[in-house]
Amino acid sequence: MAAVKLAKSVCIAISHETSTEITNFLREQDVLGEATVRGITEIVKLCIQFFPELIWISPCDKFGERFTSTAVKYRQERTLSLFLKVSSTNELSLVPGPTVRESKEMMDAAANYEAAEYHPSFDAVTNVAGAVFQMQREIQWYKAVESWIMPYVASAYFDNKTYWNKFVDKHQKLAEKGETWMKDTTNSCMLVSTLIATILFTATFTVPGGNDDKSGVPLLLGQNSFHIFVISDALGLFSSVTAILLFLAILTSRYEVQDFLYSLPKKIIMGLSLLFLSLAFMLVAFAATLTMVLDERLEWALIPVTLLASIPVALFAVLQLPLLFQMVKSTYGPSIFHSEGIWDGVKYTKQD
């Protein structure tokens, strides 16, 4: 905040000068260039709110590029998002589209990123769970840049390759790591799902209290706890078997680079969600069985045992739900280019 206040004071101090003098001053001090490269959107936003004509120029002589090109080159999605929303407040917010040269430079930058070689000033866009979702983020960024540049450039051939082919070649190692991570995770989850399915399937034929010798009807059929047991056992079995099928589908996937965008993440998200549900249903069935078996004989033990039985679910939730939430956010969350708009939010030109 101190830096923003200082920058605001500077903008107010030079506001009486001509546009040329203002532009030269900001370039000489490299204010906009550094702010763009480092992703300090507050400074960029402040300067353009004070001097809207700056949106048409290069942020600094050092790069000779416009804001959008510089933001893509240094992977500053927060900075780039400022220029992708058309504001009705000021017509100067209409950022000129990229030229053919700029489109090629943007696509080169998007295709040649390597997650392991990011500059420290880059946005932490790869801070996601596992190599699969890191790869997904890479593809999302590539697709986002592709949607911004001139359409025919993205599909054009350069050095006998399209930019997508270059992207695939550059990220082959990350794709291999993603495949390994996905298979290891899937194998572990499938083992747990299989064990749960086996337990619940067995419980279906060994109901608590036994069956009537003549009719075969469960002896405890009339109790509410028995109904809870049957429903939770059926739902748990359905969830675990479906999770097994999803994990099997993941293991037999082809693992093409484009599969990391939606296909594989959706399957692992659904599989983990169903695994969590099957575990929860299994423990509900266990608690219901205890209620029927102990009945009023050891009523004092019901609450402690039920609480102990809920520990695995709570532990799974604490350890795995943050990971699952991160996966869902990465797959179904807002686009990388969540346009903010230069004139949205804080109005730096207002007097304090």
XYZ file of N, CA and C in Angstrom, residues 14 29 38 49 95 99 105 138 141 151 167 173 209 216 221-223 244 248 262 280 282 291 298 323 329:
78
model
N 2.927 14.878 -11.510
C 3.283 15.063 -12.925
C 2.057 15.248 -13.815
N 11.911 6.071 -15.860
C 11.956 5.490 -14.518
C 11.605 3.998 -14.532
N 6.518 -7.670 -13.200
C 6.387 -8.269 -11.868
C 4.932 -8.510 -11.461
N -5.287 4.793 -14.990
C -6.442 5.574 -14.564
C -6.136 7.076 -14.583
N -8.347 -1.885 -25.691
C -6.959 -2.215 -25.993
C -6.860 -2.678 -27.434
N -0.914 -7.486 -33.102
C -0.535 -7.574 -34.500
C -0.083 -8.994 -34.811
N 4.736 -13.826 -31.237
C 5.541 -13.776 -30.014
C 4.780 -14.343 -28.825
N -1.096 -25.587 -17.523
C -0.306 -25.194 -18.693
C -1.183 -25.112 -19.939
N -3.528 -22.104 -19.830
C -2.842 -20.861 -20.182
C -2.631 -20.776 -21.689
N -6.582 -15.422 -35.013
C -6.933 -16.850 -35.139
C -6.025 -17.658 -36.063
N 4.153 -26.935 -28.250
C 3.728 -27.012 -26.851
C 3.819 -28.450 -26.338
N 7.879 -34.006 -20.823
C 8.325 -34.503 -19.518
C 7.270 -34.290 -18.444
N -28.279 -59.472 13.271
C -29.416 -60.146 13.899
C -29.819 -61.441 13.230
N -36.774 -66.510 5.942
C -35.558 -65.857 5.461
C -35.563 -64.354 5.622
N -35.896 -56.494 10.871
C -36.409 -55.720 9.746
C -37.220 -54.503 10.176
N -37.918 -54.599 11.275
C -38.798 -53.518 11.692
C -38.103 -52.342 12.347
N -36.823 -52.450 12.657
C -36.125 -51.362 13.342
C -35.650 -50.293 12.351
N -14.504 -47.642 -8.617
C -13.594 -48.632 -9.219
C -13.613 -48.523 -10.737
N -10.567 -47.513 -13.116
C -10.172 -48.412 -14.199
C -10.114 -47.665 -15.524
N -9.438 -31.782 -19.522
C -10.735 -32.073 -18.908
C -10.951 -33.553 -18.591
N -17.823 -42.945 3.832
C -18.792 -42.387 4.775
C -19.990 -43.312 4.947
N -20.094 -46.534 4.481
C -19.670 -47.748 5.180
C -19.663 -47.534 6.692
N -25.867 -50.047 16.697
C -27.110 -49.652 17.386
C -28.053 -50.836 17.524
N -25.764 -52.229 26.045
C -24.553 -51.422 26.245
C -24.754 -50.049 25.601
N -7.239 -31.192 -1.164
C -6.734 -31.604 -2.466
C -7.865 -31.679 -3.478
N -11.523 -26.672 -8.208
C -11.305 -25.262 -8.540
C -10.494 -25.109 -9.819
